[in-house]
CSV table of C-alpha atoms in Angstrom, one decimal:
chain,number,residue,atom,x,y,z
A,266,UNK,CA,-85.2,-49.6,-12.3
A,267,UNK,CA,-88.6,-48.4,-10.9
A,268,UNK,CA,-91.4,-50.0,-13.2
A,269,UNK,CA,-95.0,-49.4,-12.9
A,270,UNK,CA,-96.0,-53.1,-12.3
A,271,UNK,CA,-96.5,-53.4,-8.3
A,272,UNK,CA,-99.0,-54.6,-6.0
A,273,UNK,CA,-102.5,-53.2,-6.1
A,274,UNK,CA,-102.4,-50.9,-2.9
A,275,UNK,CA,-105.9,-51.1,-2.2
A,276,UNK,CA,-105.8,-55.1,-2.3
A,277,UNK,CA,-102.6,-55.0,-0.4
A,278,UNK,CA,-104.4,-53.3,2.4
A,279,UNK,CA,-106.8,-56.0,2.5
A,280,UNK,CA,-104.0,-58.8,2.7
A,281,UNK,CA,-104.0,-59.5,-1.2
A,282,UNK,CA,-101.1,-59.7,-3.2
A,283,UNK,CA,-102.2,-58.9,-6.7
A,284,UNK,CA,-99.9,-57.0,-9.3
A,285,UNK,CA,-101.4,-54.3,-11.4
A,286,UNK,CA,-99.7,-52.6,-14.3
A,287,UNK,CA,-100.4,-48.9,-14.1
A,288,UNK,CA,-100.1,-47.7,-17.9
A,289,UNK,CA,-100.3,-44.0,-16.8
A,290,UNK,CA,-97.0,-44.0,-14.8
A,291,UNK,CA,-93.5,-44.0,-16.7
A,292,UNK,CA,-90.7,-46.6,-16.3
A,293,UNK,CA,-87.9,-44.8,-14.2
A,294,UNK,CA,-84.4,-45.9,-14.6
A,295,UNK,CA,-81.9,-44.8,-11.8
A,296,UNK,CA,-78.3,-44.1,-12.9
A,297,UNK,CA,-75.5,-43.7,-10.2
A,298,UNK,CA,-71.7,-43.5,-10.5
A,299,UNK,CA,-69.9,-46.7,-9.8
A,300,UNK,CA,-68.4,-45.2,-6.7
A,301,UNK,CA,-71.2,-42.9,-5.9
A,302,UNK,CA,-73.7,-42.4,-3.2
A,303,UNK,CA,-77.3,-42.1,-3.3
A,304,UNK,CA,-77.2,-38.2,-3.6
A,305,UNK,CA,-75.9,-38.8,-7.1
A,306,UNK,CA,-78.6,-40.7,-8.5
A,307,UNK,CA,-80.1,-39.5,-11.8
A,308,UNK,CA,-83.6,-40.7,-12.7
A,309,UNK,CA,-84.6,-41.0,-16.3
A,310,UNK,CA,-88.2,-41.6,-17.5
A,311,UNK,CA,-89.3,-44.1,-20.4
A,312,UNK,CA,-92.2,-45.5,-21.9
A,313,UNK,CA,-94.4,-47.8,-19.3
A,314,UNK,CA,-93.3,-51.3,-19.5
A,315,UNK,CA,-91.8,-54.2,-17.2
A,316,UNK,CA,-88.6,-56.0,-17.8
A,317,UNK,CA,-87.9,-59.4,-16.6
A,318,UNK,CA,-84.3,-59.6,-17.8
A,319,UNK,CA,-81.6,-57.1,-19.4
A,320,UNK,CA,-79.0,-58.2,-21.5
A,321,UNK,CA,-76.2,-55.6,-21.2
A,322,UNK,CA,-75.3,-51.8,-20.6
A,323,UNK,CA,-72.4,-49.9,-21.7
A,324,UNK,CA,-71.3,-46.2,-22.1
A,325,UNK,CA,-71.2,-44.7,-25.5
A,326,UNK,CA,-70.0,-41.0,-25.3
A,327,UNK,CA,-72.3,-39.1,-23.3
A,328,UNK,CA,-75.2,-41.8,-23.0
A,329,UNK,CA,-75.6,-45.1,-21.2
A,330,UNK,CA,-76.9,-47.9,-23.3
A,331,UNK,CA,-79.2,-50.5,-21.7
A,332,UNK,CA,-80.7,-53.5,-23.6
A,333,UNK,CA,-83.3,-55.6,-22.4
A,334,UNK,CA,-86.6,-57.2,-23.1
A,335,UNK,CA,-89.4,-54.8,-23.1
A,336,UNK,CA,-93.1,-56.0,-22.5
A,337,UNK,CA,-95.8,-54.8,-24.6
A,338,UNK,CA,-98.5,-56.4,-22.1
A,339,UNK,CA,-97.2,-57.1,-18.9
A,340,UNK,CA,-100.8,-57.8,-17.4
A,341,UNK,CA,-102.3,-60.0,-20.1
A,342,UNK,CA,-106.0,-60.0,-19.5
A,343,UNK,CA,-107.8,-63.6,-19.1
A,344,UNK,CA,-109.4,-64.7,-22.3
A,345,UNK,CA,-112.8,-66.4,-22.5
A,346,UNK,CA,-112.5,-70.2,-22.0
A,347,UNK,CA,-109.2,-70.5,-20.9
A,348,UNK,CA,-108.6,-73.4,-18.4
A,349,UNK,CA,-106.6,-72.6,-15.1
A,350,UNK,CA,-103.2,-73.1,-16.5
A,351,UNK,CA,-103.7,-70.7,-19.5
A,352,UNK,CA,-104.6,-68.1,-17.0
A,353,UNK,CA,-101.8,-68.8,-14.6
A,354,UNK,CA,-99.3,-69.0,-17.4
A,355,UNK,CA,-100.4,-65.7,-19.1
A,356,UNK,CA,-98.3,-63.7,-16.8
A,357,UNK,CA,-95.1,-65.6,-17.9
A,358,UNK,CA,-95.9,-66.6,-21.5
A,359,UNK,CA,-93.6,-64.7,-23.9
A,360,UNK,CA,-96.3,-64.2,-26.4
A,361,UNK,CA,-98.7,-62.8,-24.0
A,362,UNK,CA,-96.3,-60.5,-22.4
A,363,UNK,CA,-95.2,-59.5,-25.8
A,364,UNK,CA,-91.5,-59.4,-24.7
A,365,UNK,CA,-89.1,-58.1,-27.6
A,366,UNK,CA,-85.5,-57.1,-27.3
A,367,UNK,CA,-85.2,-53.2,-26.6
A,368,UNK,CA,-82.6,-50.6,-26.4
A,369,UNK,CA,-82.7,-47.5,-23.9
A,370,UNK,CA,-80.3,-44.6,-24.1
A,371,UNK,CA,-79.8,-42.3,-21.3
A,372,UNK,CA,-78.0,-38.9,-22.1
A,373,UNK,CA,-76.1,-37.7,-19.1
A,374,UNK,CA,-75.6,-34.4,-20.4
A,375,UNK,CA,-79.0,-33.6,-21.6
A,376,UNK,CA,-81.1,-35.7,-19.3
A,377,UNK,CA,-82.9,-37.4,-22.3
A,378,UNK,CA,-84.0,-40.7,-22.9
A,379,UNK,CA,-84.3,-42.3,-26.3
A,380,UNK,CA,-85.5,-45.6,-26.9
A,381,UNK,CA,-86.0,-48.0,-29.7
A,382,UNK,CA,-87.1,-51.6,-30.4
A,383,UNK,CA,-84.3,-53.9,-31.7
A,384,UNK,CA,-86.6,-56.7,-33.1
A,385,UNK,CA,-90.0,-57.8,-33.8
A,386,UNK,CA,-89.4,-61.4,-32.8
A,387,UNK,CA,-90.8,-62.4,-29.5
A,388,UNK,CA,-87.6,-63.6,-27.3
A,389,UNK,CA,-86.6,-63.2,-23.7
A,390,UNK,CA,-83.7,-64.7,-21.3
A,391,UNK,CA,-80.7,-62.9,-23.4
A,392,UNK,CA,-77.4,-64.0,-23.1
A,393,UNK,CA,-74.3,-62.6,-24.6
A,394,UNK,CA,-70.5,-63.1,-24.4
A,395,UNK,CA,-69.6,-62.4,-20.7
A,396,UNK,CA,-66.3,-60.9,-21.9
A,397,UNK,CA,-68.2,-57.9,-23.4
A,398,UNK,CA,-70.3,-57.1,-20.3
A,399,UNK,CA,-70.3,-53.5,-19.6
A,400,UNK,CA,-68.7,-53.1,-23.3
A,401,UNK,CA,-70.4,-52.3,-26.6
A,402,UNK,CA,-71.2,-55.5,-28.2
A,403,UNK,CA,-72.8,-57.0,-31.3
A,404,UNK,CA,-74.5,-60.3,-30.7
A,405,UNK,CA,-77.5,-61.1,-28.1
A,406,UNK,CA,-78.8,-64.8,-27.9
A,407,UNK,CA,-82.2,-65.5,-26.6
A,408,UNK,CA,-85.0,-68.1,-26.0
A,409,UNK,CA,-88.2,-68.2,-28.1
A,410,UNK,CA,-91.4,-69.3,-26.2
A,411,UNK,CA,-94.2,-72.0,-26.6
A,412,UNK,CA,-97.2,-69.8,-27.0
A,413,UNK,CA,-99.5,-69.6,-23.9
A,414,UNK,CA,-96.7,-71.5,-21.6
A,415,UNK,CA,-93.8,-70.7,-20.0
A,416,UNK,CA,-91.4,-73.0,-22.0
A,417,UNK,CA,-88.6,-72.3,-24.3
A,418,UNK,CA,-88.9,-73.9,-27.7
A,419,UNK,CA,-85.9,-72.6,-29.4
A,420,UNK,CA,-83.0,-70.2,-29.8
A,421,UNK,CA,-82.6,-66.7,-31.6
A,422,UNK,CA,-79.3,-65.1,-32.2
A,423,UNK,CA,-79.7,-61.3,-32.7
A,424,UNK,CA,-76.9,-59.2,-34.8
A,425,UNK,CA,-77.4,-55.9,-33.2
A,426,UNK,CA,-75.3,-54.3,-36.0
A,427,UNK,CA,-77.2,-55.6,-38.9
A,428,UNK,CA,-80.6,-56.4,-37.4
A,429,UNK,CA,-80.6,-59.6,-38.8
A,430,UNK,CA,-81.4,-63.0,-36.9
A,431,UNK,CA,-81.0,-66.7,-36.8
A,432,UNK,CA,-83.4,-69.1,-35.3
A,433,UNK,CA,-83.4,-72.8,-34.1
A,434,UNK,CA,-86.5,-74.7,-33.3
A,435,UNK,CA,-85.6,-77.5,-30.7
A,436,UNK,CA,-88.9,-79.7,-32.2
A,437,UNK,CA,-92.1,-80.8,-31.0
A,438,UNK,CA,-92.1,-81.4,-27.3
A,439,UNK,CA,-88.7,-80.4,-26.7
A,440,UNK,CA,-87.9,-77.3,-24.2
A,441,UNK,CA,-84.8,-75.9,-23.3
A,442,UNK,CA,-83.1,-73.7,-20.5
A,443,UNK,CA,-81.5,-70.5,-20.4
A,444,UNK,CA,-78.7,-70.5,-22.9
A,445,UNK,CA,-75.0,-69.8,-21.6
A,446,UNK,CA,-72.6,-68.6,-24.0
A,447,UNK,CA,-68.9,-70.3,-23.7
A,448,UNK,CA,-66.1,-68.3,-25.6
A,449,UNK,CA,-63.7,-70.9,-27.4
A,450,UNK,CA,-60.5,-71.2,-25.6
A,451,UNK,CA,-58.5,-68.7,-27.6
A,452,UNK,CA,-61.2,-66.9,-29.1
A,453,UNK,CA,-60.4,-64.0,-31.3
A,454,UNK,CA,-64.2,-62.7,-31.8
A,455,UNK,CA,-67.3,-61.9,-30.1
A,456,UNK,CA,-69.2,-64.8,-31.6
A,457,UNK,CA,-66.0,-67.3,-31.5
A,458,UNK,CA,-67.4,-69.7,-29.2
A,459,UNK,CA,-70.3,-72.3,-28.3
A,460,UNK,CA,-73.8,-71.8,-27.1
A,461,UNK,CA,-74.7,-74.4,-24.3
A,462,UNK,CA,-78.4,-75.2,-23.2
A,463,UNK,CA,-80.0,-78.1,-21.5
A,464,UNK,CA,-83.3,-79.5,-23.1
A,465,UNK,CA,-85.9,-81.8,-21.9
A,466,UNK,CA,-87.7,-84.2,-24.7
A,467,UNK,CA,-91.2,-84.6,-23.3
A,468,UNK,CA,-91.6,-87.5,-26.0
A,469,UNK,CA,-88.8,-89.5,-24.8
A,470,UNK,CA,-88.9,-88.4,-21.1
A,471,UNK,CA,-85.2,-87.6,-21.4
A,472,UNK,CA,-82.9,-84.5,-21.0
A,473,UNK,CA,-80.1,-83.7,-23.2
A,474,UNK,CA,-77.3,-80.9,-23.4
A,475,UNK,CA,-77.0,-79.2,-27.1
A,476,UNK,CA,-73.8,-77.3,-28.0
A,477,UNK,CA,-74.1,-74.7,-31.1
A,478,UNK,CA,-71.5,-72.8,-32.9
A,479,UNK,CA,-72.4,-69.5,-31.6
A,480,UNK,CA,-71.8,-68.0,-35.1
A,481,UNK,CA,-74.2,-70.4,-36.7
A,482,UNK,CA,-77.2,-71.1,-34.6
A,483,UNK,CA,-79.5,-71.7,-37.4
A,484,UNK,CA,-77.3,-74.7,-38.5
A,485,UNK,CA,-78.3,-76.7,-35.1
A,486,UNK,CA,-76.3,-78.3,-32.5
A,487,UNK,CA,-72.9,-79.4,-33.4
A,488,UNK,CA,-73.0,-81.6,-30.3
A,489,UNK,CA,-75.9,-83.6,-28.4
A,490,UNK,CA,-75.0,-85.3,-25.2
A,491,UNK,CA,-77.9,-87.4,-23.4
A,492,UNK,CA,-78.0,-86.8,-19.7
A,493,UNK,CA,-78.1,-89.6,-17.1
A,494,UNK,CA,-81.4,-88.0,-15.4
A,495,UNK,CA,-84.1,-86.0,-16.9
A,496,UNK,CA,-84.2,-82.4,-15.7
A,497,UNK,CA,-86.7,-79.6,-15.5
A,498,UNK,CA,-86.8,-77.1,-18.5
A,499,UNK,CA,-86.5,-73.5,-18.1
A,500,UNK,CA,-83.8,-73.3,-15.5
A,501,UNK,CA,-81.4,-70.6,-15.2
A,502,UNK,CA,-77.7,-71.3,-16.2
A,503,UNK,CA,-74.3,-70.0,-16.5
A,504,UNK,CA,-70.8,-70.7,-17.9
A,505,UNK,CA,-67.5,-70.9,-15.9
A,506,UNK,CA,-64.5,-72.4,-17.7
A,507,UNK,CA,-62.4,-74.9,-16.0
A,508,UNK,CA,-59.7,-72.5,-15.1
A,509,UNK,CA,-62.1,-70.4,-13.0
A,510,UNK,CA,-62.9,-73.4,-10.7
A,511,UNK,CA,-60.6,-73.8,-7.9
A,512,UNK,CA,-60.7,-77.6,-7.8
A,513,UNK,CA,-60.5,-78.2,-11.5
A,514,UNK,CA,-56.9,-79.4,-11.8
A,515,UNK,CA,-57.1,-81.2,-8.4
A,516,UNK,CA,-59.5,-84.0,-9.4
A,517,UNK,CA,-60.2,-86.4,-12.6
A,518,UNK,CA,-64.1,-86.0,-11.5
A,519,UNK,CA,-65.7,-83.0,-13.0
A,520,UNK,CA,-68.5,-83.3,-10.5
A,521,UNK,CA,-66.2,-83.3,-7.6
A,522,UNK,CA,-64.4,-80.0,-9.1
A,523,UNK,CA,-67.8,-78.0,-8.3
A,524,UNK,CA,-68.4,-79.8,-5.2
A,525,UNK,CA,-71.3,-82.2,-6.4
């Protein structure tokens, strides 16, 4: 993608790196055959925005469908009276960027782009069942943000078929990480599995691993494990089953299996 948020050329010439959002320029998305070359790139234009993370993309007839988080204000202005932390975090705070789940459709036959906002909720750092990567899917899971800060204070389950949502708030002073989706062994449905996230409770100076039923996020965690050390919040994460780890069946120590 080629999005209209980039270094200010005039300031860059003076050795200063300051990003600017150019609202008069379109967002551009390039599509190339999987085994193609640069001569086959097709560019599609869309509404100007910046996208920090995408969730999934798949083919639907003549169209490529792309889901991600559209920023309504990629360059939030400083507010009177803000301290230096608020000024710094305004470029990462979800509420200031106005990040919402969004869908783009690129028609390979007509060359047209259509797009729609999928949710009114402010969310980011989307995750889905990895088995549906590149395929039509129904559920996306995302983080909600602490107003004015780059901190995740809860989870949202987006049902892209019905448009309904479930929310869970971690609680006062508790902040989470990017949430991984772990399909249940022998799972039979897209949401038949678990959401796993790491949280830090600033009131207890402690960190926890929370496990949710992916089909019932609003019910809260089905398991809470205290970690031996406090960790930072907001970190990226991924999920790999034991069967995918080469040394998983060679040791009784899980840490050794992942070379820790």
